[in-house]
Structures are given as C-alpha cells and as structure tokens.
Amino acid sequence: MIDEWYPVGLFSQLDAVGRRTALMGEPIDVARDAEGNAKVTGGNGRALPACVRYGHVWSSLGTPQKALFAIPEADQPGRRFVDVGVVRVRCSPLRAVENFLDIAHFPFVHTDLLGAEPHTEVQNYKVEIREDEVWATQVKFYQPQAAKSASGGITTEYIYRVPAPTCSVLYKTCPPRPSEWDVITLFVQPLAEDLCDVWPWMALFDDTTSMTDLIHFQQTIFLQDRSILENQIPRLLPLDPGMEIPTRADLTSVAYRRWLKRRNYTYGAQLVAQ
Ligand SMILES: [Fe+2]
C-alpha cells in the first residue's frame, strides 16, 4: 500500500504556506510552489511524488508503479465538479471505504434521504473483479431523496468501483439526465491505521442546485456515516472470513476484503482475531 497514491488535500485550497498533514503515520507538508504546482514534502524533508487530479493533490510515501486510476467522467463536458471538503473520521481508512460500499445501512442511517423503511430489502446484484478492480453492478435501491436534483422517491441504480485500496467511485442514477450517471467518489487519506481524512468529490449533471447546497447535502450524508464508523468494533477491518458474518447485502464488502487480502493491502486491517 505504500506505493499507492493517496489524496492529501484540495488543490483549490493550496497556497505557498501549505498545510501540514500526515500520510500513513508520517507527517507531510503539502504546498503550492512558485510555479503553481503541488509540492509534497515528507517528514525528513524528502520530496514525495505528487500529482493533481479530481480536485485533489495526490501523493505517496513510496514509488507509485502506475498513474492514478482513471475516471473518464472527470473530463466530460457539462458536469459540475464538487470539492466537498474533508471529514475527519476516527476509524480505519479501509472501514471508511467498506461503509461507502454498504447499501443496507441507507434506511437506518440516512433515513428519508438515501433510504426509508419499509424499503429495506437489498435486491440481488453482481460483484466481480474487473481489470484488477472490485466492481459491483446492478445495485438497485429505493431512495426518498437520492440527490439534491431528485424530486420525490425513485429507485436508484448504483455501480461501485474500488480502483485503489482507500478509494471508491460510485456511479448513480442521474435524475435530470437518465442516460448518464452521476459520479460520487470517496477518496480516503490514511493518516494512521485508525484515523483518516475522507475527501468526497463529485462530478454531477445538475445545473440548478447551488454549489453550497450540493456540498451541504453530501456533508450531511458523511456526518451521518461518521458516527457509525467511529463506533465500529474492532477498529481495524477484519480481512479473515468468519470474524464477521456476511449477508447478501455484504457481497461487495466480502469482495473488497478478499481483494485487499490477496493484494496484501493490510494497512488499517486486522489480520488475526484479537
Ligand atoms: Fe452511509
């Protein structure tokens, strides 16, 4: 995991003074240099890899073997790109992603927004490994207020992608433009094994909602998740089967854990029962 790219801040908020943050336990500084490029410095003063994509600065403590994963929709004309900002969560970065993949909690945690009783059933969907990423497709769920642009309840369809150990990309029914998908991402910065900064980012078709309302809607959702995440036990994500009992709703979570384990992505994971 040390050779992967991680989000370390919003590019739009960078200045020459920069911000001090952390990556996998190491203090780092993220700033804008004289040419306007993002500059990331490690704890011992060494220059770290840096790139700017999807509104964020990305860095790595190691040597990334490939470019940051692609989100083709980020270059599609007509979309609005929303830097939602940061939510600090006292949980494993892997748990933050796992929670994002879980739809069964919608009616209970995001009541009257992403779900509502009695519409609690998770219908069958497909999970597969596609080009070394976890993909869950044909996920359908009834939502009272699926997006700021939705008027009234609709059955929303979801596609989830996990292209990197602490990142997920969600494609979701786009109420004003049925032929397209809204894109909502979860970029997680691992500060430590049990602490993370979550940077949601969106690429939406929505010409009417104000930027403030779009940000506020998404922050409301993530603050609801935070209270759940900070109370999960064990704190680290168990990767071994049998430690938590999976249900049909957890198919994506099970695939995610297997994928992490097979690739030895274990920062933030609990490998043996404690
Ligand atoms: Fe949630």
Coordinates of N, CA and C in Angstrom, one line a residue, residues 97-231:
V97 N -14.0 3.0 3.5 CA -14.4 2.6 2.1 C -15.5 1.5 2.2
E98 N -15.3 0.5 3.2 CA -16.2 -0.5 3.3 C -17.6 0.0 3.6
N99 N -17.7 1.0 4.4 CA -19.0 1.6 4.8 C -19.6 2.2 3.5
F100 N -18.8 2.9 2.7 CA -19.3 3.5 1.5 C -19.9 2.5 0.5
L101 N -19.4 1.3 0.6 CA -19.9 0.2 -0.3 C -21.1 -0.4 0.2
D102 N -21.5 -0.2 1.4 CA -22.6 -0.9 2.0 C -24.0 -0.1 1.8
I103 N -24.9 -0.7 1.1 CA -26.2 0.0 0.9 C -27.2 -0.4 2.0
A104 N -27.0 -1.5 2.7 CA -28.0 -1.9 3.6 C -28.3 -0.9 4.7
H105 N -27.3 -0.1 5.0 CA -27.5 0.9 6.1 C -28.3 2.1 5.7
F106 N -28.6 2.3 4.4 CA -29.2 3.5 4.0 C -30.5 3.9 4.8
P107 N -31.5 2.9 4.9 CA -32.7 3.3 5.6 C -32.5 3.7 7.0
F108 N -31.5 3.1 7.6 CA -31.4 3.3 9.1 C -30.4 4.4 9.4
V109 N -29.5 4.7 8.6 CA -28.5 5.8 8.9 C -28.8 7.1 8.1
H110 N -29.3 6.9 6.9 CA -29.6 8.1 6.0 C -31.1 8.1 5.8
T111 N -31.8 8.0 6.9 CA -33.3 7.9 6.9 C -33.9 9.1 6.1
D112 N -34.8 8.8 5.2 CA -35.5 9.8 4.4 C -34.7 10.5 3.4
L113 N -33.4 10.2 3.3 CA -32.6 10.7 2.2 C -32.2 9.6 1.2
L114 N -31.3 8.7 1.7 CA -30.9 7.6 0.8 C -31.7 6.3 1.0
G115 N -32.6 6.3 2.0 CA -33.4 5.1 2.2 C -34.5 5.4 3.2
A116 N -35.5 4.6 3.3 CA -36.6 4.7 4.3 C -37.2 3.4 4.5
E117 N -37.6 3.2 5.7 CA -38.4 2.0 6.0 C -39.8 2.2 5.4
P118 N -40.5 1.2 4.9 CA -40.1 -0.2 4.9 C -39.3 -0.7 3.7
H119 N -38.7 0.2 3.0 CA -37.9 -0.2 1.8 C -36.5 -0.6 2.2
T120 N -36.4 -1.7 2.9 CA -35.0 -2.0 3.4 C -34.4 -3.2 2.7
E121 N -35.1 -3.8 1.7 CA -34.5 -5.0 1.1 C -33.5 -4.7 0.1
V122 N -32.4 -5.4 0.2 CA -31.3 -5.3 -0.8 C -31.5 -6.3 -1.9
Q123 N -31.8 -5.9 -3.1 CA -32.0 -6.8 -4.2 C -30.7 -7.4 -4.7
N124 N -30.9 -8.5 -5.5 CA -29.7 -9.2 -6.0 C -28.9 -8.2 -6.9
Y125 N -27.6 -8.3 -6.8 CA -26.7 -7.5 -7.7 C -25.5 -8.4 -8.0
K126 N -24.6 -7.8 -8.9 CA -23.4 -8.6 -9.3 C -22.1 -8.0 -8.7
V127 N -21.2 -8.8 -8.4 CA -19.9 -8.4 -7.9 C -18.8 -9.1 -8.7
E128 N -17.9 -8.4 -9.2 CA -16.8 -9.1 -9.9 C -15.5 -8.3 -9.8
I129 N -14.4 -9.0 -10.2 CA -13.1 -8.3 -10.3 C -12.9 -8.0 -11.8
R130 N -12.8 -6.7 -12.1 CA -12.6 -6.3 -13.5 C -11.3 -5.5 -13.6
E131 N -10.4 -5.9 -14.4 CA -9.1 -5.3 -14.5 C -8.5 -4.9 -13.2
D132 N -8.5 -5.9 -12.3 CA -7.9 -5.7 -11.0 C -8.6 -4.7 -10.1
E133 N -9.9 -4.4 -10.4 CA -10.6 -3.5 -9.5 C -11.9 -4.3 -9.1
V134 N -12.4 -3.9 -7.9 CA -13.7 -4.5 -7.5 C -14.8 -3.7 -8.1
W135 N -15.8 -4.4 -8.8 CA -16.9 -3.7 -9.4 C -18.2 -4.4 -8.8
A136 N -19.1 -3.6 -8.4 CA -20.5 -4.1 -8.0 C -21.4 -3.4 -9.0
T137 N -22.2 -4.2 -9.7 CA -23.1 -3.6 -10.7 C -24.6 -4.0 -10.4
Q138 N -25.5 -3.3 -11.1 CA -27.0 -3.6 -10.9 C -27.4 -3.6 -9.5
V139 N -26.9 -2.6 -8.7 CA -27.3 -2.4 -7.4 C -28.5 -1.5 -7.4
K140 N -29.7 -1.9 -6.9 CA -30.9 -1.0 -7.0 C -31.4 -0.8 -5.6
F141 N -31.9 0.4 -5.4 CA -32.4 0.7 -4.0 C -33.4 1.8 -4.1
Y142 N -34.4 1.7 -3.4 CA -35.4 2.8 -3.3 C -34.9 3.9 -2.4
Q143 N -34.9 5.1 -3.0 CA -34.5 6.3 -2.2 C -35.5 7.4 -2.2
P144 N -35.8 7.9 -1.1 CA -36.7 9.1 -1.0 C -36.2 10.4 -1.6
Q145 N -34.9 10.6 -1.4 CA -34.2 11.8 -1.9 C -32.8 11.4 -2.3
A146 N -32.7 10.9 -3.5 CA -31.5 10.3 -3.9 C -30.4 11.3 -4.2
A147 N -30.8 12.5 -4.6 CA -29.8 13.5 -4.9 C -30.5 14.8 -4.7
K148 N -29.7 15.9 -4.6 CA -30.3 17.2 -4.5 C -31.3 17.5 -5.7
S149 N -30.9 16.9 -6.8 CA -31.7 17.2 -8.0 C -32.9 16.2 -8.2
A150 N -33.1 15.3 -7.2 CA -34.3 14.4 -7.3 C -35.5 15.0 -6.7
S151 N -36.7 14.9 -7.3 CA -37.9 15.3 -6.7 C -38.7 14.1 -6.4
G152 N -38.8 13.8 -5.1 CA -39.5 12.6 -4.7 C -38.7 11.3 -4.8
G153 N -39.4 10.2 -4.3 CA -38.7 9.0 -4.2 C -38.5 8.3 -5.6
I154 N -37.3 7.7 -5.8 CA -37.0 7.0 -7.0 C -36.2 5.7 -6.7
T155 N -36.3 4.7 -7.6 CA -35.4 3.6 -7.4 C -34.1 3.9 -8.1
T156 N -33.1 4.0 -7.3 CA -31.8 4.4 -7.8 C -31.0 3.2 -8.2
E157 N -30.2 3.3 -9.3 CA -29.3 2.2 -9.6 C -27.9 2.7 -9.3
Y158 N -27.1 1.8 -8.8 CA -25.7 2.1 -8.4 C -24.7 1.2 -9.1
I159 N -23.5 1.7 -9.4 CA -22.4 0.9 -9.7 C -21.3 1.3 -8.8
Y160 N -20.6 0.4 -8.2 CA -19.5 0.8 -7.3 C -18.2 0.2 -8.0
R161 N -17.2 1.0 -7.9 CA -15.8 0.6 -8.3 C -14.9 0.8 -7.1
V162 N -13.9 -0.1 -6.9 CA -12.8 0.2 -6.0 C -11.6 0.1 -6.8
P163 N -11.0 1.2 -7.2 CA -9.8 1.1 -8.1 C -8.5 1.2 -7.3
A164 N -8.6 1.5 -6.0 CA -7.4 1.6 -5.1 C -7.8 1.3 -3.7
P165 N -6.9 0.9 -2.9 CA -7.3 0.3 -1.6 C -8.1 1.3 -0.7
T166 N -7.9 2.6 -0.8 CA -8.7 3.5 0.0 C -9.5 4.5 -0.8
C167 N -9.9 4.1 -2.0 CA -10.7 4.9 -2.9 C -11.9 4.1 -3.5
S168 N -13.0 4.8 -3.6 CA -14.2 4.2 -4.3 C -14.8 5.2 -5.1
V169 N -15.3 4.7 -6.3 CA -16.0 5.6 -7.2 C -17.4 5.0 -7.4
L170 N -18.4 5.8 -7.2 CA -19.8 5.4 -7.2 C -20.5 6.1 -8.4
Y171 N -21.1 5.2 -9.3 CA -21.9 5.8 -10.4 C -23.4 5.6 -10.0
K172 N -24.2 6.6 -10.2 CA -25.5 6.6 -9.6 C -26.5 7.2 -10.6
T173 N -27.7 6.7 -10.6 CA -28.8 7.3 -11.5 C -28.8 8.8 -11.4
C174 N -28.8 9.4 -12.6 CA -28.7 10.9 -12.6 C -30.1 11.4 -12.9
P175 N -30.9 11.9 -11.9 CA -32.3 12.3 -12.1 C -32.5 13.2 -13.3
P176 N -31.8 14.3 -13.5 CA -32.1 15.2 -14.6 C -31.7 14.6 -15.9
R177 N -30.8 13.6 -16.0 CA -30.3 13.1 -17.3 C -30.2 11.6 -17.2
P178 N -31.3 10.9 -17.5 CA -31.3 9.4 -17.3 C -30.3 8.6 -18.1
S179 N -29.8 9.2 -19.2 CA -28.8 8.4 -20.0 C -27.4 8.5 -19.4
E180 N -27.2 9.3 -18.4 CA -25.9 9.5 -17.8 C -25.9 9.0 -16.3
W181 N -24.7 8.9 -15.8 CA -24.5 8.5 -14.4 C -23.9 9.7 -13.6
D182 N -24.4 10.0 -12.5 CA -23.7 10.9 -11.6 C -22.5 10.2 -11.0
V183 N -21.4 10.9 -10.7 CA -20.3 10.2 -10.1 C -20.0 10.8 -8.8
I184 N -20.0 10.0 -7.8 CA -19.6 10.4 -6.4 C -18.5 9.6 -5.9
T185 N -17.4 10.2 -5.5 CA -16.3 9.4 -5.1 C -16.0 9.6 -3.6
L186 N -15.3 8.6 -3.1 CA -14.8 8.6 -1.7 C -13.3 8.4 -1.8
F187 N -12.5 9.5 -1.6 CA -11.1 9.4 -1.6 C -10.7 9.5 -0.1
V188 N -10.0 8.4 0.4 CA -9.7 8.4 1.8 C -8.1 8.5 2.0
Q189 N -7.8 9.5 2.8 CA -6.4 9.7 3.2 C -6.1 9.0 4.5
P190 N -5.2 8.0 4.4 CA -4.9 7.3 5.7 C -3.9 8.1 6.5
L191 N -4.4 8.7 7.6 CA -3.5 9.4 8.5 C -2.7 8.5 9.4
A192 N -3.5 7.5 9.8 CA -2.9 6.4 10.6 C -3.8 5.2 10.4
E193 N -3.5 4.0 11.0 CA -4.3 2.8 10.7 C -5.7 3.0 11.3
D194 N -5.9 3.9 12.2 CA -7.2 4.0 12.8 C -7.7 5.5 12.7
L195 N -7.2 6.2 11.8 CA -7.6 7.6 11.7 C -7.5 8.0 10.2
C196 N -8.6 8.7 9.7 CA -8.5 9.1 8.3 C -9.2 10.4 8.0
D197 N -8.7 11.0 6.9 CA -9.5 12.2 6.4 C -10.2 11.7 5.1
V198 N -11.5 11.9 5.1 CA -12.3 11.5 4.0 C -12.6 12.7 3.1
W199 N -12.3 12.6 1.8 CA -12.5 13.7 0.9 C -13.4 13.2 -0.2
P200 N -14.7 13.4 0.0 CA -15.7 13.1 -1.1 C -15.5 14.1 -2.2
W201 N -15.8 13.7 -3.4 CA -15.7 14.5 -4.6 C -16.8 14.1 -5.6
M202 N -17.4 15.0 -6.3 CA -18.5 14.6 -7.2 C -18.3 15.3 -8.6
A203 N -18.9 14.5 -9.6 CA -18.9 15.0 -10.9 C -20.4 14.8 -11.4
L204 N -21.2 15.8 -11.3 CA -22.6 15.7 -11.5 C -23.2 16.4 -12.7
F205 N -24.3 16.0 -13.2 CA -25.1 16.8 -14.1 C -26.2 17.4 -13.2
D206 N -26.1 18.6 -12.9 CA -27.1 19.3 -12.1 C -26.8 20.8 -12.3
D207 N -27.7 21.5 -13.1 CA -27.5 22.9 -13.5 C -28.2 23.8 -12.6
T208 N -29.0 23.3 -11.6 CA -29.9 24.2 -10.8 C -29.4 24.3 -9.4
T209 N -29.0 23.3 -8.8 CA -28.7 23.4 -7.3 C -27.4 24.2 -7.1
S210 N -27.4 25.0 -6.1 CA -26.3 25.9 -5.8 C -25.1 25.0 -5.3
M211 N -23.9 25.4 -5.5 CA -22.7 24.7 -5.0 C -22.8 24.5 -3.5
T212 N -23.2 25.5 -2.8 CA -23.4 25.4 -1.3 C -24.3 24.2 -0.9
D213 N -25.5 24.2 -1.7 CA -26.4 23.1 -1.3 C -25.9 21.7 -1.7
L214 N -25.2 21.6 -2.8 CA -24.6 20.3 -3.2 C -23.6 19.8 -2.2
I215 N -22.7 20.8 -1.7 CA -21.8 20.4 -0.7 C -22.5 20.0 0.6
H216 N -23.4 20.8 1.0 CA -24.1 20.6 2.3 C -24.8 19.2 2.3
F217 N -25.5 18.9 1.2 CA -26.2 17.6 1.1 C -25.2 16.5 1.3
Q218 N -24.1 16.5 0.6 CA -23.1 15.4 0.7 C -22.4 15.4 2.1
Q219 N -22.2 16.6 2.7 CA -21.6 16.6 4.1 C -22.6 16.0 5.1
T220 N -23.9 16.3 4.9 CA -24.9 15.7 5.8 C -24.8 14.2 5.8
I221 N -24.7 13.6 4.6 CA -24.6 12.2 4.5 C -23.4 11.7 5.2
F222 N -22.2 12.3 5.0 CA -21.0 11.8 5.6 C -20.9 12.0 7.1
L223 N -21.5 13.0 7.5 CA -21.5 13.2 9.0 C -22.4 12.1 9.7
Q224 N -23.5 11.7 9.0 CA -24.3 10.6 9.5 C -23.4 9.3 9.5
D225 N -22.6 9.1 8.5 CA -21.7 7.9 8.5 C -20.7 8.0 9.6
R226 N -20.2 9.2 9.9 CA -19.1 9.3 10.8 C -19.4 8.7 12.2
S227 N -20.6 9.0 12.7 CA -21.0 8.5 14.0 C -21.0 6.9 14.0
I228 N -21.4 6.3 12.9 CA -21.5 4.9 12.8 C -20.0 4.3 12.8
L229 N -19.2 4.9 11.9 CA -17.8 4.5 11.7 C -17.0 4.5 13.0
E230 N -17.2 5.6 13.8 CA -16.4 5.8 15.0 C -16.7 4.8 16.1
N231 N -17.9 4.1 15.9 CA -18.3 3.1 16.9 C -18.1 1.7 16.5

